[in-house]
C-alpha cells in the first residue's frame, strides 16, 4: 500500500482550513492541522474533523513550534493559512498583524528551507495587496502591489518573499492571490457573515444576538443591523471552491502565483439586498451604516481576473454572490433554530 501524502495546514480552524481538510481527506491525504494554544476548546469549523485529522499546537509567532512540526511530519505539502486575517483590526493591532501575517510566513518558509526543502508550499496572499491601486478594474498576477492598510502591507511582504524563496532557493512555493471568499464558516468579524447572521436573527426574532467585532450586539434595540460603508465593493466567491485552487497550484510542474476570484463585483448594499430578499424582507428597513464600523481607508473596487488559473489549473468559480448569500442565510437560520430549540 502506498503511504498517504501528508499535508500540514497552518491555521486549520479557519474557514479555508476546514474546507481544505475536507477536500484533502477525500483525496486520501493524512492531514495535520495546527491550532493555537487557547483556553477555549470551542472550534466549530473543525468539530466534524476531530478524529479524522491530527491536531497539533503551533503559533506563527513561535519559530520552534513551526520547526518541530516540519521536522516531525516531513509534509509533502504545507498550506500557510494562519494570519491575523481581519483587515479592519490591523489598524488597532498593527504590530501583531505584522508579526503574524508578515513575519509568520517568513518563519514557515525558513523552516521548510532548513528542514523539508522539497515540500510544496502554499501561501495565502490577499487581494488587499492591491488595496490602493487606482484605475484598474480587473486585477491579475501582473497588477502592481500597492497596499493601503497594515494587513495588506503584511500580506504584501509575505507575497514578495514567495518569489524570493522560489528564485533564491529553488523552492516550490506558490502564492494564491485570493479575492474575498465567504461561507457559512466565515467568522462574524466579516461583513457577509454579519449580514447572513443579522438576517437570520431578525427573521427568527432572536432576542440575544451575537456581538459584532466591537463587542456590540449585532442587532440593536431597534432591530437594526449595524454595518460599515454600504457602498464598499468586493469580489465575493465561495471558500469551498477556492481551496480546490490552492491544492491545484501545488500539483503543477512549476510553482507560480495565481489570482483567484470571480471577476464580478458587488456592493455591500447588493449583498444586503440578496440576503434580505431571500427571506422576504426589505433590507432598507433593517440596515444602517454606523460610522464606528468604518475603516480609516477603504480599498479600491476591483475584480479578480482568474484567467490564468482557468487556463493552467482548469479552475473557475461556480458560485456567485447571490447564491452564496442565500447559502449563508439558510445555514445561519438552521444554526439559530438548533441553538434556540
Ligand atoms: P480565518 O477564518 O479568518 O482564520 C484565520 C486562521 O489563522 C485561524 O485558523 C486562526 O486560528 C489562525 N491564526 C491566527 N493567528 C495565528 C497565529 N499567531 N498562529 C497560527 N495561526 C494563527 O481565515 P480565512 O478567511 O479562512 O482565510 C485563510 C487565509 O487566507 C488567511 O491567511 C487570510 O488572511 C487569507 N485570505 C483570506 C481571504 C478571505 O476572503 N477569506 C482572502 C484572501 C486571503 P484561531 O482559530 O486560533 O484564531
Coordinates of C-alpha atoms and ligand atoms in Angstrom, one line a residue:
X1 CA 0.0 0.0 0.0
X2 CA 1.4 3.4 -0.9
X3 CA 1.9 5.8 2.0
X4 CA -0.7 8.7 2.0
X5 CA 0.7 12.1 1.3
X6 CA 1.0 14.4 4.3
X7 CA -0.5 17.9 4.2
X8 CA 0.3 20.4 7.0
X9 CA -2.3 23.1 7.3
X10 CA -1.3 26.0 9.5
X11 CA -4.5 27.6 10.7
X12 CA -6.8 24.7 10.3
X13 CA -9.6 26.3 12.3
X14 CA -10.0 28.9 9.5
X15 CA -12.9 28.6 7.1
X16 CA -10.4 27.8 4.3
X17 CA -8.5 25.3 6.6
X18 CA -11.6 23.4 7.4
X19 CA -12.8 23.1 3.8
X20 CA -9.3 22.3 2.7
X21 CA -9.2 19.5 5.2
X22 CA -12.5 18.1 3.9
X23 CA -11.1 18.2 0.4
X24 CA -7.7 16.7 1.2
X25 CA -9.3 13.9 3.3
X26 CA -11.4 13.0 0.3
X27 CA -8.2 12.8 -1.8
X28 CA -6.7 10.3 0.7
X29 CA -4.2 12.7 2.4
X30 CA -3.1 12.5 6.0
X31 CA -4.0 16.0 7.3
X32 CA -2.1 17.6 10.2
X33 CA -3.7 20.9 11.3
X34 CA -2.3 23.5 13.6
X35 CA -4.4 25.1 16.3
X36 CA -3.2 27.8 18.7
X37 CA -2.9 27.1 22.4
X38 CA -6.1 28.6 23.9
X39 CA -8.2 28.3 26.9
X40 CA -11.2 27.8 24.6
X41 CA -11.9 24.4 23.0
X42 CA -14.8 25.8 21.0
X43 CA -13.7 25.3 17.4
X44 CA -17.0 25.0 15.4
X45 CA -15.2 24.8 12.0
X46 CA -13.3 21.7 12.8
X47 CA -15.7 19.8 15.2
X48 CA -16.6 17.4 12.3
X49 CA -12.9 16.8 11.6
X50 CA -11.9 15.7 15.1
X51 CA -10.6 12.1 15.0
X52 CA -10.1 12.4 11.2
X53 CA -7.1 14.8 11.2
X54 CA -4.1 15.2 13.5
X55 CA -4.3 18.4 15.6
X56 CA -1.0 20.0 16.8
X57 CA -0.5 23.2 18.7
X58 CA 1.7 25.8 16.9
X59 CA 1.8 29.5 16.6
X60 CA 3.2 31.7 13.8
X61 CA 4.9 33.9 16.3
X62 CA 6.9 30.9 17.7
X63 CA 9.6 29.6 15.3
X64 CA 10.3 26.5 17.3
X65 CA 6.6 25.4 17.2
X66 CA 6.7 25.5 13.4
X67 CA 10.1 23.9 13.1
X68 CA 9.0 21.0 15.4
X69 CA 6.1 20.1 13.1
X70 CA 8.1 20.4 9.9
X71 CA 10.8 18.1 11.4
X72 CA 8.3 15.7 12.9
X73 CA 5.9 15.2 9.9
X74 CA 8.2 16.0 6.8
X75 CA 5.0 17.1 5.0
X76 CA 4.6 16.8 1.2
X77 CA 2.5 19.9 1.2
X78 CA 2.3 22.9 3.6
X79 CA -0.6 25.3 3.4
X80 CA 0.0 28.5 5.4
X81 CA -3.5 29.9 6.1
X82 CA -2.7 31.3 9.5
X83 CA -3.0 35.0 9.8
X84 CA -4.3 38.0 11.7
X85 CA -6.9 37.9 8.9
X86 CA -9.2 40.9 9.7
X87 CA -8.1 44.0 7.7
X88 CA -10.2 46.2 9.9
X89 CA -8.4 45.0 13.0
X90 CA -5.0 45.7 11.6
X91 CA -5.2 49.4 12.5
X92 CA -5.9 48.6 16.2
X93 CA -3.3 45.7 16.2
X94 CA -0.6 46.8 13.6
X95 CA 2.4 45.2 15.4
X96 CA 0.6 41.9 16.0
X97 CA -0.6 41.9 12.4
X98 CA 3.0 42.4 11.1
X99 CA 4.3 39.7 13.5
X100 CA 1.8 37.1 12.5
X101 CA 0.8 37.9 8.9
X102 CA 4.2 39.2 7.6
X103 CA 6.9 37.5 9.8
X104 CA 4.8 34.4 10.3
X105 CA 5.1 33.2 6.7
X106 CA 8.8 34.0 6.8
X107 CA 9.1 31.6 9.7
X108 CA 7.3 28.9 7.7
X109 CA 9.5 29.4 4.6
X110 CA 12.7 29.3 6.6
X111 CA 11.5 26.2 8.5
X112 CA 10.7 24.4 5.2
X113 CA 14.0 25.6 3.6
X114 CA 16.0 24.2 6.6
X115 CA 14.2 21.0 7.4
X116 CA 12.0 19.9 4.5
X117 CA 13.1 21.7 1.3
X118 CA 11.2 19.6 -1.1
X119 CA 7.8 20.3 0.4
X120 CA 5.4 22.2 -1.8
X121 CA 4.2 25.3 0.0
X122 CA 1.1 27.4 -0.4
X123 CA 1.0 31.0 0.9
X124 CA -2.4 32.7 1.4
X125 CA -1.9 36.1 -0.2
X126 CA -4.8 38.5 -0.3
X127 CA -6.2 40.9 -2.9
X128 CA -5.7 43.6 -0.2
X129 CA -2.1 43.8 -1.6
X130 CA -3.7 45.9 -4.4
X131 CA -5.9 47.9 -2.0
X132 CA -4.5 51.3 -3.0
X133 CA -4.3 50.7 -6.8
X134 CA -6.3 53.2 -8.8
X135 CA -7.7 52.8 -12.3
X136 CA -7.6 49.0 -12.8
X137 CA -10.9 47.2 -13.0
X138 CA -9.6 43.6 -13.4
X139 CA -6.6 42.6 -11.2
X140 CA -4.3 39.9 -12.4
X141 CA -0.9 38.5 -11.5
X142 CA 0.9 41.5 -13.0
X143 CA -1.1 44.2 -11.2
X144 CA 1.3 46.3 -9.2
X145 CA 1.3 45.9 -5.5
X146 CA 0.1 48.9 -3.6
X147 CA -1.4 48.0 -0.2
X148 CA -3.2 50.7 1.8
X149 CA -3.7 49.1 5.3
X150 CA -1.5 47.3 7.7
X151 CA -3.0 43.9 6.9
X152 CA -2.4 44.4 3.1
X153 CA 1.2 45.6 3.7
X154 CA 1.9 42.5 5.9
X155 CA 0.4 40.2 3.2
X156 CA 2.5 42.1 0.5
X157 CA 5.7 41.4 2.4
X158 CA 4.9 37.7 2.6
X159 CA 3.8 37.7 -1.0
X160 CA 7.1 39.2 -2.2
X161 CA 9.0 36.6 -0.1
X162 CA 7.4 33.8 -2.1
X163 CA 9.2 34.8 -5.2
X164 CA 12.4 35.4 -3.3
X165 CA 12.3 31.9 -1.9
X166 CA 11.4 30.4 -5.3
X167 CA 14.3 32.2 -7.0
X168 CA 17.0 32.1 -4.3
X169 CA 16.5 28.6 -3.0
X170 CA 14.7 26.8 -5.9
X171 CA 11.8 26.0 -3.5
X172 CA 8.3 25.1 -4.6
X173 CA 6.4 28.0 -3.1
X174 CA 3.2 29.4 -4.6
X175 CA 1.0 32.4 -3.6
X176 CA -2.7 32.4 -4.2
X177 CA -3.8 36.0 -4.6
X178 CA -7.3 35.4 -3.4
X179 CA -10.2 37.8 -3.6
X180 CA -12.8 37.8 -0.8
X181 CA -14.3 34.4 -0.3
X182 CA -17.1 33.5 2.2
X183 CA -19.1 30.6 3.5
X184 CA -21.2 29.6 6.5
X185 CA -17.9 29.0 8.2
X186 CA -16.8 32.7 7.9
X187 CA -16.1 34.5 11.2
X188 CA -18.5 37.1 12.4
X189 CA -15.8 39.7 12.0
X190 CA -16.6 39.9 8.3
X191 CA -19.5 41.7 6.6
X192 CA -21.1 38.8 4.7
X193 CA -21.4 36.7 7.8
X194 CA -22.7 39.7 9.8
X195 CA -25.4 40.1 7.1
X196 CA -26.4 36.5 7.0
X197 CA -26.4 36.2 10.8
X198 CA -28.2 39.5 11.1
X199 CA -30.9 38.4 8.6
X200 CA -31.3 35.1 10.5
X201 CA -31.6 36.9 13.9
X202 CA -34.2 39.4 12.5
X203 CA -36.2 36.7 10.7
X204 CA -36.4 34.5 13.8
X205 CA -36.9 37.4 16.2
X206 CA -33.7 36.4 18.2
X207 CA -33.6 38.4 21.5
X208 CA -29.9 37.8 22.3
X209 CA -28.0 38.2 19.0
X210 CA -24.2 37.6 18.9
X211 CA -21.9 40.6 19.3
X212 CA -20.0 42.2 16.4
X213 CA -16.3 43.0 16.2
X214 CA -16.6 46.0 18.6
X215 CA -18.5 44.0 21.2
X216 CA -21.9 45.4 20.5
X217 CA -25.0 43.3 19.7
X218 CA -25.2 42.6 16.0
X219 CA -28.8 43.8 16.1
X220 CA -29.6 46.9 18.2
X221 CA -32.6 47.5 20.5
X222 CA -34.5 49.0 17.5
X223 CA -33.9 45.8 15.5
X224 CA -31.3 47.3 13.1
X225 CA -28.2 45.6 11.8
X226 CA -25.2 47.9 12.0
X227 CA -22.6 47.7 9.2
X228 CA -19.8 50.0 7.9
X229 CA -19.6 51.5 4.4
X230 CA -22.5 50.2 2.5
X231 CA -21.1 51.4 -0.8
X232 CA -17.9 49.4 -0.5
X233 CA -17.4 46.9 -3.3
X234 CA -16.0 43.4 -3.2
X235 CA -15.5 40.4 -5.5
X236 CA -17.0 37.6 -3.4
X237 CA -16.6 33.8 -4.1
X238 CA -17.2 30.6 -2.2
X239 CA -14.4 29.4 0.2
X240 CA -15.2 25.7 -0.5
X241 CA -14.3 26.2 -4.2
X242 CA -11.3 28.4 -3.5
X243 CA -9.5 25.7 -1.5
X244 CA -9.5 23.5 -4.7
X245 CA -7.4 26.1 -6.4
X246 CA -4.9 26.1 -3.6
X247 CA -4.4 22.3 -4.0
X248 CA -4.2 22.6 -7.8
X249 CA -1.4 25.1 -7.5
X250 CA 0.7 22.7 -5.6
X251 CA 0.2 19.9 -8.2
X252 CA 1.7 21.9 -11.1
X253 CA 5.1 21.1 -12.6
X254 CA 6.4 24.5 -11.7
X255 CA 5.4 26.9 -8.9
X256 CA 3.6 30.1 -9.8
X257 CA 1.3 32.7 -8.3
X258 CA -2.4 32.8 -9.3
X259 CA -5.2 35.3 -8.9
X260 CA -8.4 33.5 -7.7
X261 CA -11.7 35.5 -7.9
X262 CA -15.0 35.5 -9.7
X263 CA -14.3 38.5 -11.9
X264 CA -17.6 40.1 -10.7
X265 CA -18.1 42.7 -8.0
X266 CA -21.0 43.8 -5.8
X267 CA -21.5 46.4 -3.1
X268 CA -22.4 45.7 0.5
X269 CA -25.9 47.1 -0.4
X270 CA -26.2 44.4 -3.1
X271 CA -25.2 41.7 -0.6
X272 CA -27.8 43.0 1.9
X273 CA -30.5 43.0 -0.8
X274 CA -29.7 39.4 -1.8
X275 CA -29.8 38.2 1.8
X276 CA -32.9 40.0 3.0
X277 CA -34.8 39.3 -0.3
X278 CA -34.1 35.6 0.3
X279 CA -36.4 35.7 3.4
X280 CA -38.9 38.2 2.1
X281 CA -37.6 41.3 3.9
X282 CA -36.6 44.7 2.6
X283 CA -33.0 45.4 3.6
X284 CA -33.6 49.1 3.7
X285 CA -35.9 48.7 6.7
X286 CA -33.2 46.8 8.7
X287 CA -29.7 48.0 7.9
X288 CA -27.9 51.2 9.0
X289 CA -24.3 52.4 8.2
X290 CA -22.5 53.0 11.5
X291 CA -19.5 55.4 11.5
X292 CA -17.9 53.3 14.3
X293 CA -17.6 50.5 11.8
X294 CA -15.9 52.4 9.0
X295 CA -12.3 51.6 8.0
X296 CA -9.8 54.5 8.1
X297 CA -9.1 53.8 4.4
X298 CA -11.2 51.7 2.0
X299 CA -9.7 49.6 -0.7
X300 CA -10.4 50.4 -4.3
X301 CA -13.0 48.4 -6.2
X302 CA -11.6 45.6 -8.3
X303 CA -12.5 42.2 -9.8
X304 CA -10.3 39.2 -9.7
X305 CA -9.3 38.1 -13.2
X306 CA -8.8 34.4 -12.8
X307 CA -8.0 33.7 -16.5
X308 CA -4.5 32.3 -15.7
X309 CA -5.9 29.9 -13.1
X310 CA -8.6 28.8 -15.6
X311 CA -6.0 28.2 -18.4
X312 CA -3.3 26.5 -16.3
X313 CA -5.2 24.9 -13.4
X314 CA -8.5 24.3 -15.0
X315 CA -10.2 26.2 -12.1
X316 CA -13.1 28.5 -12.3
X317 CA -15.7 29.8 -9.8
X318 CA -19.1 28.1 -9.7
X319 CA -20.9 30.1 -7.0
X320 CA -21.5 33.8 -7.2
X321 CA -22.7 36.5 -4.7
X322 CA -26.5 36.0 -4.7
X323 CA -26.4 32.2 -4.3
X324 CA -23.6 32.5 -1.7
X325 CA -25.6 34.9 0.4
X326 CA -28.6 32.5 0.2
X327 CA -26.4 29.5 1.3
X328 CA -25.1 31.6 4.3
X329 CA -28.6 32.8 5.3
X330 CA -30.0 29.3 5.2
X331 CA -27.1 28.0 7.2
X332 CA -27.5 30.7 9.9
X333 CA -31.2 30.2 10.2
X334 CA -30.6 26.5 10.7
X335 CA -27.9 27.1 13.2
X336 CA -30.0 29.6 15.3
X337 CA -33.0 27.2 15.2
X338 CA -30.8 24.5 16.6
X339 CA -29.3 26.7 19.3
X340 CA -32.7 28.1 20.3
X341 CA -34.7 24.9 20.4
Ligands
LIG1 P1 -9.9 32.9 9.1 O1 -11.1 32.1 9.1 O2 -10.0 34.3 9.5 O3 -8.8 32.2 10.0 C1 -7.5 32.6 10.3 C2 -6.7 31.5 10.9 O4 -5.4 32.0 11.3 C3 -7.4 30.8 12.1 O5 -7.2 29.4 11.9 C4 -6.5 31.3 13.2 O6 -6.5 30.5 14.4 C5 -5.2 31.4 12.5 N1 -4.2 32.2 13.3 C6 -4.4 33.5 13.8 N2 -3.3 33.9 14.4 C7 -2.4 32.8 14.3 C8 -1.1 32.6 14.8 N3 -0.5 33.6 15.6 N4 -0.5 31.5 14.6 C9 -1.1 30.5 13.9 N5 -2.4 30.6 13.4 C10 -3.0 31.8 13.6 O7 -9.2 32.8 7.7 P2 -9.8 32.5 6.2 O8 -10.8 33.6 5.9 O9 -10.2 31.1 6.1 O10 -8.5 32.8 5.3 C11 -7.4 31.9 5.3 C12 -6.2 32.7 4.9 O11 -6.4 33.3 3.7 C13 -5.8 33.8 5.9 O12 -4.4 33.9 5.9 C14 -6.4 35.0 5.3 O13 -5.7 36.2 5.7 C15 -6.2 34.7 3.8 N6 -7.1 35.4 2.9 C16 -8.5 35.3 3.2 C17 -9.4 35.8 2.3 C18 -10.9 35.7 2.5 O14 -11.6 36.5 1.9 N7 -11.3 34.8 3.4 C19 -8.9 36.5 1.1 C20 -7.5 36.5 0.9 C21 -6.7 35.9 1.8 P3 -7.5 30.7 15.6 O15 -8.8 29.9 15.3 O16 -6.8 30.2 16.7 O17 -7.8 32.2 15.7

